[in-house]
Amino acid sequence: MAFKIGLLGLGTVGAGTAQILLDRASRHPLLQEIEIHSIGVRSLSKSRPVQLADELLTTDLEAIVNDPAVDIVVEVLGGLEPARSLILKAIANGKHVVTANKAVIARYGDEIYTAANSAGVYVMLEAAVGGGIPIIQPLKQYLGVNRIHAVTGIVNGTTNYILTRMQTEKGEFGDILADAQKLGYAEADPTADVDGLDAGDKIAILASLAFGGRIKLQEVYCEGIRKVSAADIAYADKLGFVIKLLAIAKLQQPATDNSPEALEVRVNPTFVPKTHPLASINGVYNAILVEGEPLGQVMFFGPGAGAGATASAVVADIMNIAAVLKSNNNATTLHPLLSCSHQHYCAIAPIEDVVTRFYARFLTKDRPGVIGKLGTCFGNHNVSLESIVQIGFQDSLAEIVVVTHDVREGNFRKALDEIRSLDAIDSIPSILRVL
Ligand SMILES: NC(=O)C1=CN([C@@H]2O[C@H](COP(=O)(O)OP(=O)(O)OC[C@H]3O[C@@H](n4cnc5c(N)ncnc54)[C@H](OP(=O)(O)O)[C@@H]3O)[C@@H](O)[C@H]2O)C=CC1
Ligand SMILES: N[C@@H](CC=O)C(=O)O
Ligand code: NA
């Protein structure tokens, strides 16, 4: 039998997907049994990078998800609507779904998976996180026997490209973003990438798989890279760090034996020690470090975006569904390692309860005793300092850099509030977390 694909979208990822499905030689033999039945697009007149019969293309996307001949709907449209409604309609019609759409899954995953489980169909999303890097299926399958402690990733290529160039060229964020947009590395509207929202969607999905519960996206703390300056990158370098936008999902150490377990799920620019495995991930590449027991650390690295890489993950999902359908004769019992069955919501710790190290840079009046006063404010709120040094001067202001030991974020923020009220403080240009 042949498995018939209804492809929604023929842009970067859709065209890459069609390319693989049309050029099957030397790939897995199961691909011979997968065929494109119809393709939904916005414009029929656009030229496409892949040769396809005109009659495959339609602007009627509803017709594809309602077509009884289609077995698997592949949603690579992007955006929230009509993607969400089309996915739900495909599920209601008993079709399996493959999607690359992290925005839809992070927001509507509960609705979509509830519908898929009751319809007995799969919703696969390997391309949605880390593009071509296999991370979703490894979390569901080969890492599933581990107790996962933490998932830490560089999951946004645009921001990693910008930070890497800021580091190598010693440039400022705005100039490098503008150049990245000119070169096509950053989108015209860069908000989702540079404000950490794309990474937030992705870490919500990874956290859900790693920790076996649903995640409320609004509880994921997201901070982007707009405020990272060339000065911070230079200080990071002097102190033995690089700055990376990290997406982190981590089980907190309970404060007492009876404290409830909570998860930290957050995205923030972070000082990463140069010796850490994520420090050397540069340019548009992505990497995800998974830590668990008994496995220890395992890191996945590769292209997080791009036509071919992302399509590799999309077609792998199609192939997995085809393989399972073929081996169980299309029975509707879902394979437990391909489906997502968790129902409860994970308890997410508020950002104030996160325990981490901090770096902060202060501009102060150049007066004797300022460093002492800073130290006293931190001490008043139980913030222990690893180092406090005056680095130099900016105009007539002294520049002081502080690195803390692990502190509760709420205490650190209270100390900063007290510091802001000191007469000697001009400003606090940067506050960054330290891994
Ligand atoms: N690009 C990448 O490297 C990666 C993308 N993704 C995800 O993959 C998905 C697709 O991204 P990408 O391929 O880059 O997007 P593109 O913008 O390149 O392609 C979108 C495609 O969907 C079609 N489309 C969009 N909206 C509609 C609509 N309302 N009706 C009909 N057709 C529509 C467009 O039609 P037309 O061509 O006629 O305009 C186009 O073919 C997104 O969810 C994205 O987040 C995930 C990982 C990496
Ligand atoms: N915009 C994303 C690509 C797709 O996920 C990125 O920059 O990594
Ligand atoms: Na992936």
Coordinates of C-alpha atoms and ligand atoms in Angstrom, one line a residue:
M1 CA 0.0 0.0 0.0
A2 CA 1.0 3.6 -0.5
F3 CA 0.7 6.2 2.3
K4 CA -0.8 9.4 0.8
I5 CA 0.4 12.7 2.1
G6 CA -1.6 16.0 2.1
L7 CA 1.1 18.6 2.3
L8 CA -0.1 22.0 3.8
G9 CA 2.6 24.5 2.7
L10 CA 5.3 24.5 0.0
G11 CA 7.6 27.2 1.4
T12 CA 11.1 26.5 2.8
V13 CA 10.2 23.3 4.8
G14 CA 7.4 22.2 2.4
A15 CA 9.6 22.3 -0.6
G16 CA 12.4 20.6 1.2
T17 CA 9.9 17.8 2.2
A18 CA 8.7 17.4 -1.3
Q19 CA 12.3 17.3 -2.6
I20 CA 13.1 14.3 -0.3
L21 CA 9.9 12.5 -1.2
L22 CA 10.6 12.9 -4.9
D23 CA 14.2 11.8 -4.7
R24 CA 14.1 8.5 -2.8
A25 CA 17.1 6.7 -4.2
S26 CA 19.6 5.5 -1.5
R27 CA 17.2 6.5 1.3
H28 CA 15.1 4.2 3.5
P29 CA 13.1 1.8 1.3
L30 CA 9.9 2.7 3.2
L31 CA 10.0 6.0 1.4
Q32 CA 9.0 4.2 -1.8
E33 CA 5.6 3.7 -0.1
I34 CA 5.0 7.3 0.6
E35 CA 3.5 9.6 -2.0
I36 CA 2.4 13.2 -2.2
H37 CA -1.3 13.3 -2.9
S38 CA -2.0 17.0 -2.7
I39 CA -0.3 20.3 -1.7
G40 CA -2.0 23.4 -0.2
V41 CA -0.5 26.8 -0.9
R42 CA -1.6 30.4 -0.9
S43 CA -0.5 31.2 -4.5
L44 CA -0.7 28.9 -7.5
S45 CA 1.4 31.1 -9.7
K46 CA 4.6 31.3 -7.5
S47 CA 7.6 29.6 -8.9
R48 CA 8.8 26.7 -6.7
P49 CA 12.3 25.2 -6.2
V50 CA 10.9 21.8 -6.8
Q51 CA 9.3 20.3 -9.9
L52 CA 5.7 19.1 -9.2
A53 CA 2.7 18.4 -11.4
D54 CA 0.4 21.4 -11.4
E55 CA -2.6 19.3 -10.5
L56 CA -1.1 18.5 -7.1
L57 CA -1.4 22.1 -6.0
T58 CA -4.5 23.7 -4.6
T59 CA -5.4 26.8 -2.5
D60 CA -8.3 24.8 -0.9
L61 CA -6.6 23.6 2.2
E62 CA -9.8 22.4 3.8
A63 CA -10.3 20.0 0.9
I64 CA -7.0 18.4 1.7
V65 CA -7.8 17.7 5.4
N66 CA -11.3 16.5 4.4
D67 CA -10.0 14.3 1.5
P68 CA -10.7 10.6 2.5
A69 CA -7.7 9.6 0.3
V70 CA -5.2 11.4 2.5
D71 CA -3.6 9.4 5.3
I72 CA -1.1 11.8 6.8
V73 CA -1.5 15.6 6.8
V74 CA 1.9 17.5 7.0
E75 CA 1.4 21.0 8.3
V76 CA 4.2 23.3 7.3
L77 CA 2.3 26.5 6.9
G78 CA 3.5 28.3 10.1
G79 CA 1.5 30.8 12.1
L80 CA -1.4 29.9 14.5
E81 CA -4.4 30.0 12.1
P82 CA -5.4 28.4 9.9
A83 CA -2.7 25.9 11.0
R84 CA -4.5 25.0 14.3
S85 CA -7.9 24.6 12.8
L86 CA -6.6 22.5 9.9
I87 CA -4.7 20.2 12.3
L88 CA -7.8 19.7 14.4
K89 CA -9.9 19.0 11.3
A90 CA -7.4 16.5 10.0
I91 CA -7.5 14.8 13.4
A92 CA -11.3 14.8 13.5
N93 CA -11.2 13.1 10.1
G94 CA -8.9 10.4 11.4
K95 CA -5.7 11.5 9.7
H96 CA -2.3 11.4 11.3
V97 CA -0.5 14.7 11.5
V98 CA 3.2 15.8 11.1
T99 CA 3.9 19.4 12.0
A100 CA 7.0 21.7 12.2
N101 CA 4.9 24.3 14.0
K102 CA 6.2 24.9 17.5
A103 CA 4.1 28.0 18.0
V104 CA 0.8 26.0 17.5
I105 CA 2.0 23.0 19.6
A106 CA 3.3 25.2 22.5
R107 CA 0.0 27.0 22.6
Y108 CA -2.6 24.4 21.7
G109 CA -0.8 21.2 22.4
D110 CA -3.3 20.1 25.1
E111 CA -6.2 20.6 22.7
I112 CA -4.4 18.9 19.8
Y113 CA -3.1 15.9 21.7
T114 CA -6.4 15.4 23.6
A115 CA -8.2 15.3 20.2
A116 CA -5.5 13.0 18.6
N117 CA -5.6 10.5 21.5
S118 CA -9.3 10.2 21.4
A119 CA -9.2 9.9 17.5
G120 CA -6.4 7.3 17.8
V121 CA -4.1 9.3 15.5
Y122 CA -0.5 10.4 15.8
V123 CA 0.7 14.1 15.9
M124 CA 4.5 14.1 15.3
L125 CA 6.6 17.2 15.7
E126 CA 10.3 16.3 15.3
A127 CA 11.0 19.4 13.1
A128 CA 9.4 21.8 15.6
V129 CA 12.5 21.8 17.9
G130 CA 16.1 21.8 16.7
G131 CA 15.0 21.5 13.1
G132 CA 16.9 18.5 11.7
I133 CA 18.4 17.5 15.0
P134 CA 16.7 14.4 16.4
I135 CA 15.6 15.4 19.9
I136 CA 11.9 14.8 20.2
Q137 CA 11.9 11.1 19.4
P138 CA 15.1 10.5 21.5
L139 CA 13.3 12.1 24.4
K140 CA 10.2 9.9 23.8
Q141 CA 12.2 6.7 23.2
Y142 CA 15.8 6.2 24.1
L143 CA 16.1 8.8 26.9
G144 CA 12.7 7.8 28.3
V145 CA 14.2 5.3 30.8
N146 CA 16.2 8.0 32.5
R147 CA 15.1 10.4 35.2
I148 CA 15.8 13.6 33.5
H149 CA 17.3 16.4 35.6
A150 CA 17.8 19.1 33.1
V151 CA 17.4 20.0 29.4
T152 CA 19.5 23.0 28.4
G153 CA 19.6 24.1 24.8
I154 CA 20.6 26.7 22.3
V155 CA 17.5 26.3 20.2
N156 CA 17.3 29.5 18.3
G157 CA 19.7 29.9 15.4
T158 CA 19.0 33.6 14.7
T159 CA 20.0 34.7 18.2
N160 CA 23.0 32.4 18.3
Y161 CA 24.2 33.8 15.0
I162 CA 23.8 37.4 16.3
L163 CA 25.6 36.6 19.6
T164 CA 28.4 34.8 17.8
R165 CA 29.0 37.8 15.6
M166 CA 28.8 40.2 18.5
Q167 CA 31.5 38.1 20.1
T168 CA 33.8 37.8 17.1
E169 CA 33.3 41.3 15.7
K170 CA 32.9 43.1 19.1
G171 CA 29.8 44.7 17.6
E172 CA 26.6 46.0 19.1
F173 CA 23.3 44.1 18.9
G174 CA 21.4 46.6 16.8
D175 CA 24.1 46.9 14.1
I176 CA 24.5 43.1 13.8
L177 CA 20.7 42.4 13.8
A178 CA 20.3 44.9 10.9
D179 CA 23.1 43.2 9.0
A180 CA 21.7 39.7 9.7
Q181 CA 18.3 40.9 8.4
K182 CA 20.0 42.2 5.2
L183 CA 21.8 38.8 4.8
G184 CA 18.5 36.9 5.4
Y185 CA 19.7 35.3 8.7
A186 CA 17.1 37.2 10.7
E187 CA 13.5 37.9 9.7
A188 CA 12.1 41.4 8.9
D189 CA 10.1 41.1 12.1
P190 CA 12.7 39.6 14.5
T191 CA 10.5 39.7 17.6
A192 CA 9.9 36.0 18.1
D193 CA 13.6 35.2 17.8
V194 CA 15.4 38.1 19.6
D195 CA 12.8 38.3 22.4
G196 CA 13.2 34.6 23.2
L197 CA 9.7 33.7 22.3
D198 CA 10.6 31.1 19.7
A199 CA 13.0 29.5 22.2
G200 CA 10.2 29.7 24.8
D201 CA 7.9 27.7 22.6
K202 CA 10.6 25.1 22.0
I203 CA 11.7 24.6 25.6
A204 CA 8.0 24.3 26.6
I205 CA 7.7 21.4 24.2
L206 CA 11.0 19.8 25.3
A207 CA 10.1 20.2 29.0
S208 CA 6.8 18.5 28.4
L209 CA 8.5 15.5 26.9
A210 CA 11.4 15.3 29.3
F211 CA 9.3 15.7 32.5
G212 CA 6.1 14.0 31.4
G213 CA 3.5 16.7 31.9
R214 CA 1.9 19.6 30.0
I215 CA 3.4 23.0 30.3
K216 CA 1.4 26.3 30.4
L217 CA 3.3 28.6 28.0
Q218 CA 2.5 31.7 30.0
E219 CA 4.5 30.2 32.9
V220 CA 7.6 30.0 30.9
Y221 CA 9.9 33.0 31.7
C222 CA 11.3 34.5 28.4
E223 CA 14.0 37.1 28.2
G224 CA 15.7 37.9 24.9
I225 CA 19.0 39.3 23.8
R226 CA 18.1 42.9 23.0
K227 CA 19.8 44.2 26.1
V228 CA 23.1 42.2 25.7
S229 CA 25.8 44.8 24.9
A230 CA 29.3 44.6 23.5
A231 CA 30.6 45.6 26.9
D232 CA 29.0 42.5 28.6
I233 CA 30.4 40.2 25.9
A234 CA 33.8 41.7 26.6
Y235 CA 33.5 41.3 30.4
A236 CA 32.2 37.8 29.9
D237 CA 35.3 37.0 27.8
K238 CA 37.6 38.4 30.5
L239 CA 35.9 36.4 33.2
G240 CA 36.1 33.1 31.2
F241 CA 32.5 33.0 29.8
V242 CA 30.6 33.4 26.5
I243 CA 27.0 34.7 26.4
K244 CA 24.4 32.4 24.9
L245 CA 20.6 32.5 24.8
L246 CA 19.8 29.4 26.8
A247 CA 16.5 27.6 27.0
I248 CA 16.5 25.7 30.3
A249 CA 14.1 23.2 31.8
K250 CA 15.3 21.9 35.1
L251 CA 14.0 20.0 38.1
Q252 CA 14.6 22.2 41.2
Q253 CA 16.3 20.8 44.2
P254 CA 13.5 20.8 46.8
A255 CA 14.3 23.2 49.7
T256 CA 13.2 20.5 52.3
D257 CA 12.4 16.8 52.1
N258 CA 8.7 17.7 52.1
S259 CA 8.9 20.6 49.6
P260 CA 6.9 19.9 46.4
E261 CA 9.0 19.2 43.3
A262 CA 8.8 22.1 40.8
L263 CA 10.3 22.7 37.4
E264 CA 12.2 25.7 36.2
V265 CA 11.4 26.5 32.6
R266 CA 13.0 29.7 31.2
V267 CA 14.8 31.3 28.4
N268 CA 17.5 34.0 29.1
P269 CA 20.8 35.2 27.9
T270 CA 23.4 33.5 30.1
F271 CA 27.1 33.6 31.0
V272 CA 28.2 30.1 29.9
P273 CA 31.7 29.0 31.1
K274 CA 34.0 28.6 28.1
T275 CA 34.6 25.0 29.1
H276 CA 30.9 24.1 29.0
P277 CA 29.8 21.9 26.0
L278 CA 27.3 24.6 24.9
A279 CA 29.9 27.4 24.9
S280 CA 31.4 26.2 21.6
I281 CA 28.1 26.1 19.6
N282 CA 28.4 29.0 17.2
G283 CA 26.6 30.6 14.3
V284 CA 23.1 29.3 13.3
Y285 CA 23.7 25.9 14.9
N286 CA 21.6 24.5 17.7
A287 CA 22.5 22.1 20.5
I288 CA 20.6 20.5 23.3
L289 CA 22.2 19.0 26.4
V290 CA 20.1 16.5 28.2
E291 CA 21.2 15.4 31.7
G292 CA 19.6 12.4 33.5
E293 CA 20.1 9.4 35.7
P294 CA 21.7 7.0 35.0
L295 CA 22.8 8.2 31.5
G296 CA 24.7 11.3 32.6
Q297 CA 25.1 14.0 29.9
V298 CA 24.2 13.6 26.3
M299 CA 24.4 16.5 23.7
F300 CA 22.6 16.7 20.4
F301 CA 24.1 19.2 17.9
G302 CA 23.3 20.2 14.3
P303 CA 21.3 22.4 12.0
G304 CA 18.3 23.8 13.8
A305 CA 16.7 25.2 10.6
G306 CA 17.0 25.2 6.8
A307 CA 15.0 23.5 4.1
G308 CA 16.8 20.2 3.9
A309 CA 17.6 19.8 7.6
T310 CA 14.1 20.5 8.7
A311 CA 12.6 18.4 6.0
S312 CA 14.8 15.5 7.1
A313 CA 12.9 15.6 10.5
V314 CA 9.5 16.0 8.8
V315 CA 10.0 13.0 6.5
A316 CA 11.4 10.9 9.4
D317 CA 8.1 11.5 11.2
I318 CA 6.1 10.5 8.2
M319 CA 8.2 7.4 7.8
N320 CA 7.8 6.5 11.5
I321 CA 4.0 6.8 11.2
A322 CA 4.1 4.7 8.0
A323 CA 6.2 2.1 9.7
V324 CA 3.9 1.7 12.6
L325 CA 0.7 1.7 10.5
K326 CA 2.3 -1.0 8.2
S327 CA 3.4 -3.2 11.1
N328 CA 0.1 -3.1 13.0
N329 CA -2.1 -3.3 10.0
N330 CA -3.6 0.2 10.5
A331 CA -5.0 -0.7 14.0
T332 CA -6.0 2.4 16.0
T333 CA -4.2 1.5 19.2
L334 CA -1.5 4.1 19.5
H335 CA 2.2 3.1 19.8
P336 CA 3.1 4.4 23.3
L337 CA 6.6 5.6 22.2
L338 CA 5.2 7.7 19.3
S339 CA 2.2 9.2 21.0
C340 CA 1.9 11.7 23.8
S341 CA -0.4 10.7 26.6
H342 CA 0.3 12.8 29.6
Q343 CA -2.6 14.8 31.0
H344 CA -1.5 16.7 34.1
Y345 CA 0.2 20.1 34.1
C346 CA 3.8 20.4 35.5
A347 CA 4.2 22.7 38.5
I348 CA 6.4 25.5 37.2
A349 CA 8.4 27.5 39.8
P350 CA 7.9 31.3 39.6
I351 CA 11.1 33.0 38.4
E352 CA 11.6 34.5 41.9
D353 CA 12.2 31.0 43.3
V354 CA 14.8 30.1 40.7
V355 CA 18.3 29.6 42.2
T356 CA 21.1 30.7 40.0
R357 CA 24.3 32.7 39.8
F358 CA 24.1 36.3 38.5
Y359 CA 26.4 38.8 36.8
A360 CA 25.5 42.5 37.2
R361 CA 27.3 45.6 36.0
F362 CA 26.8 48.9 37.9
L363 CA 27.7 52.5 37.0
T364 CA 28.4 54.4 40.2
K365 CA 29.7 57.7 41.3
D366 CA 33.4 57.4 42.0
R367 CA 33.3 57.6 45.8
P368 CA 35.1 55.8 48.5
G369 CA 33.0 53.1 50.1
V370 CA 30.7 52.3 47.2
I371 CA 31.9 48.7 46.8
G372 CA 31.3 48.3 50.6
K373 CA 27.7 49.6 50.3
L374 CA 27.0 47.3 47.4
G375 CA 28.3 44.4 49.5
T376 CA 26.1 45.4 52.4
C377 CA 22.9 45.5 50.3
F378 CA 23.6 42.1 48.9
G379 CA 24.4 40.8 52.4
N380 CA 21.1 42.2 53.7
H381 CA 19.2 39.9 51.3
N382 CA 21.3 36.8 51.8
V383 CA 23.1 37.2 48.4
S384 CA 26.6 35.8 48.6
L385 CA 29.2 37.3 46.3
E386 CA 31.8 35.3 44.4
S387 CA 33.6 38.5 43.2
I388 CA 33.1 42.3 43.1
V389 CA 35.6 44.4 41.1
Q390 CA 35.9 47.9 39.8
I391 CA 36.7 47.3 36.1
G392 CA 37.3 50.9 35.1
F393 CA 35.5 54.1 34.3
Q394 CA 32.8 55.2 31.8
D395 CA 32.9 59.0 31.5
S396 CA 33.2 60.1 35.1
L397 CA 31.4 57.0 36.5
A398 CA 33.0 53.9 38.0
E399 CA 32.1 50.6 36.4
I400 CA 31.7 47.8 38.9
V401 CA 31.0 44.2 38.1
V402 CA 29.6 41.6 40.5
V403 CA 29.3 37.9 40.2
T404 CA 27.2 36.1 42.8
H405 CA 27.2 32.5 44.1
D406 CA 23.9 30.6 43.7
V407 CA 21.1 32.8 45.1
R408 CA 17.3 32.8 45.1
E409 CA 16.3 35.2 42.3
G410 CA 13.7 36.9 44.5
N411 CA 16.5 37.8 47.0
F412 CA 18.8 39.1 44.3
R413 CA 16.0 41.3 43.0
K414 CA 15.3 42.7 46.5
A415 CA 19.0 43.5 46.9
L416 CA 19.0 45.3 43.5
D417 CA 15.9 47.4 44.6
E418 CA 17.9 48.5 47.7
I419 CA 21.0 49.2 45.6
R420 CA 19.0 51.3 43.2
S421 CA 18.0 53.6 46.1
L422 CA 21.6 54.3 47.0
D423 CA 22.7 57.9 46.1
A424 CA 26.0 56.6 44.7
I425 CA 24.3 54.4 42.1
D426 CA 23.9 55.9 38.6
S427 CA 22.5 52.8 36.8
I428 CA 22.6 49.1 36.4
P429 CA 23.1 48.6 32.7
S430 CA 23.1 44.8 32.8
I431 CA 22.0 41.9 34.8
L432 CA 22.6 38.4 33.4
R433 CA 22.3 34.9 34.8
V434 CA 25.4 32.7 35.0
L435 CA 25.4 28.9 34.3
Ligands
LIG1 N1 12.3 27.5 7.9 C1 12.9 26.8 8.7 O1 14.1 26.5 8.6 C2 12.1 26.1 9.8 C3 10.7 26.2 9.9 N2 10.1 25.6 10.9 C4 8.6 25.7 10.9 O2 8.1 25.2 9.7 C5 6.9 25.9 9.4 C6 7.0 26.4 8.0 O3 8.0 27.3 7.9 P1 8.6 27.8 6.5 O4 8.6 26.6 5.5 O5 9.9 28.5 6.8 O6 7.5 28.8 6.0 P2 7.3 29.6 4.6 O7 6.8 30.9 4.9 O8 8.6 29.4 3.8 O9 6.2 28.7 3.9 C7 4.9 28.7 4.3 C8 4.1 27.9 3.2 O10 2.7 27.8 3.7 C9 1.8 28.4 2.7 N3 0.8 29.1 3.5 C10 1.0 29.9 4.6 N4 -0.2 30.3 5.0 C11 -1.1 29.8 4.1 C12 -2.5 30.0 4.0 N5 -3.2 30.7 4.9 N6 -3.2 29.3 3.0 C13 -2.5 28.6 2.1 N7 -1.1 28.5 2.1 C14 -0.5 29.1 3.1 C15 2.7 29.3 1.8 O11 2.1 29.4 0.6 P3 2.8 30.2 -0.7 O12 4.1 29.5 -0.9 O13 1.8 30.2 -1.8 O14 3.0 31.6 -0.1 C16 4.0 28.6 1.9 O15 4.1 27.7 0.8 C17 6.7 27.0 10.5 O16 5.8 26.5 11.5 C18 8.1 27.1 11.0 O17 8.1 27.6 12.3 C19 10.7 24.8 11.8 C20 12.0 24.7 11.8 C21 12.9 25.3 10.8
LIG2 N1 13.6 31.1 13.7 C1 14.2 29.9 14.1 C2 14.2 28.8 13.0 C3 13.1 27.9 13.2 O1 12.9 27.3 14.2 C4 15.6 30.1 14.5 O2 16.2 31.2 14.3 O3 16.2 29.1 15.1
NA3 NA 14.3 18.1 15.7

